[in-house]
């Protein structure tokens, strides 16, 4: 359960979380974290219109996680200040939360 929680606690920050998890629990789990976080980022960008229509405009920010301050920012047009703040805060939390769950 802790391993699954640590993968999801990567919050889309695949360049750091996958390395942390790989060092702490092995390469297999690190690769799973990498694939999971990349899938999260790509699905946020691809399904942005569907997320907005179903859950509202802030759903893209919630779905994007730490990537809202960089790669998924072009998809978020209206709430850029909130998205950048969200991305920075979540990026700072990843190194703290990922090892905590492991």
Coordinates of C-alpha atoms in Angstrom, one line a residue:
X1 CA 0.0 0.0 0.0
X2 CA 2.9 2.4 0.8
X3 CA 4.4 1.8 -2.6
X4 CA 1.2 2.6 -4.4
X5 CA 0.8 5.7 -2.3
X6 CA 4.3 6.8 -3.0
X7 CA 3.8 6.4 -6.8
X8 CA 0.7 8.6 -6.7
X9 CA 2.5 11.1 -4.4
X10 CA 4.8 11.8 -7.3
X11 CA 2.0 14.2 -8.4
X12 CA 3.2 14.3 -12.0
X13 CA 6.8 15.2 -11.1
X14 CA 8.3 12.3 -12.9
X15 CA 11.9 13.5 -13.1
X16 CA 12.2 13.5 -9.3
X17 CA 9.7 11.0 -8.0
X18 CA 10.8 8.1 -10.2
X19 CA 14.4 8.6 -9.2
X20 CA 13.6 8.8 -5.5
X21 CA 11.4 5.7 -5.6
X22 CA 14.0 3.9 -7.8
X23 CA 16.7 4.6 -5.3
X24 CA 14.6 3.7 -2.3
X25 CA 12.8 0.6 -3.6
X26 CA 14.3 -0.5 -6.8
X27 CA 14.3 0.2 -10.5
X28 CA 11.0 -1.7 -11.2
X29 CA 9.0 0.6 -8.9
X30 CA 10.8 3.6 -10.2
X31 CA 9.9 2.8 -13.7
X32 CA 6.3 2.3 -12.6
X33 CA 6.3 5.7 -11.1
X34 CA 7.8 7.2 -14.3
X35 CA 5.2 5.7 -16.5
X36 CA 2.4 6.6 -14.1
X37 CA 3.4 10.2 -13.9
X38 CA 3.9 10.5 -17.7
X39 CA 0.5 9.0 -18.2
X40 CA -1.0 11.6 -15.8
X41 CA 0.6 14.5 -17.7
X42 CA -0.5 13.2 -21.1
X43 CA -4.0 12.4 -20.0
X44 CA -4.4 15.9 -18.5
X45 CA -3.4 17.5 -21.8
X46 CA -5.4 15.2 -24.0
X47 CA -8.6 15.1 -21.9
X48 CA -8.7 18.7 -20.8
X49 CA -11.9 19.6 -22.6
X50 CA -13.7 16.5 -21.2
X51 CA -12.4 17.3 -17.7
X52 CA -13.7 20.9 -18.0
X53 CA -17.1 19.9 -19.2
X54 CA -17.6 17.3 -16.5
X55 CA -15.9 18.8 -13.4
X56 CA -15.4 22.5 -14.1
X57 CA -12.4 24.6 -15.1
X58 CA -10.3 23.9 -12.0
X59 CA -10.4 20.1 -12.8
X60 CA -7.4 20.6 -15.1
X61 CA -5.3 22.0 -12.3
X62 CA -6.2 19.1 -10.0
X63 CA -5.5 16.6 -12.7
X64 CA -2.2 18.1 -13.7
X65 CA -0.6 18.1 -10.3
X66 CA 3.0 19.4 -10.2
X67 CA 3.0 19.9 -14.0
X68 CA 0.6 22.8 -13.9
X69 CA 3.5 25.2 -13.5
X70 CA 5.3 24.0 -16.6
X71 CA 4.2 21.5 -19.3
X72 CA 0.4 21.5 -18.8
X73 CA 0.3 25.3 -18.3
X74 CA -0.6 26.1 -22.0
X75 CA -3.8 24.0 -21.6
X76 CA -4.8 26.1 -18.5
X77 CA -5.7 29.5 -19.9
X78 CA -7.9 31.2 -17.4
X79 CA -6.3 30.3 -14.0
X80 CA -2.6 30.6 -14.8
X81 CA -1.7 32.2 -11.4
X82 CA -3.4 29.5 -9.5
X83 CA -1.9 26.8 -11.7
X84 CA 1.7 28.2 -11.2
X85 CA 1.2 28.4 -7.5
X86 CA -0.2 24.9 -7.4
X87 CA 2.7 23.5 -9.4
X88 CA 5.3 25.2 -7.2
X89 CA 3.7 24.0 -4.0
X90 CA 3.3 20.4 -5.2
X91 CA 6.8 20.3 -6.6
X92 CA 8.1 21.3 -3.2
X93 CA 6.0 18.6 -1.5
X94 CA 7.1 15.7 -3.7
X95 CA 10.5 15.2 -2.1
X96 CA 8.9 15.2 1.4
X97 CA 5.9 13.0 0.7
X98 CA 7.3 10.3 -1.5
X99 CA 9.9 8.9 1.0
X100 CA 7.3 9.3 3.8
X101 CA 5.0 6.8 2.1
X102 CA 7.9 4.4 1.5

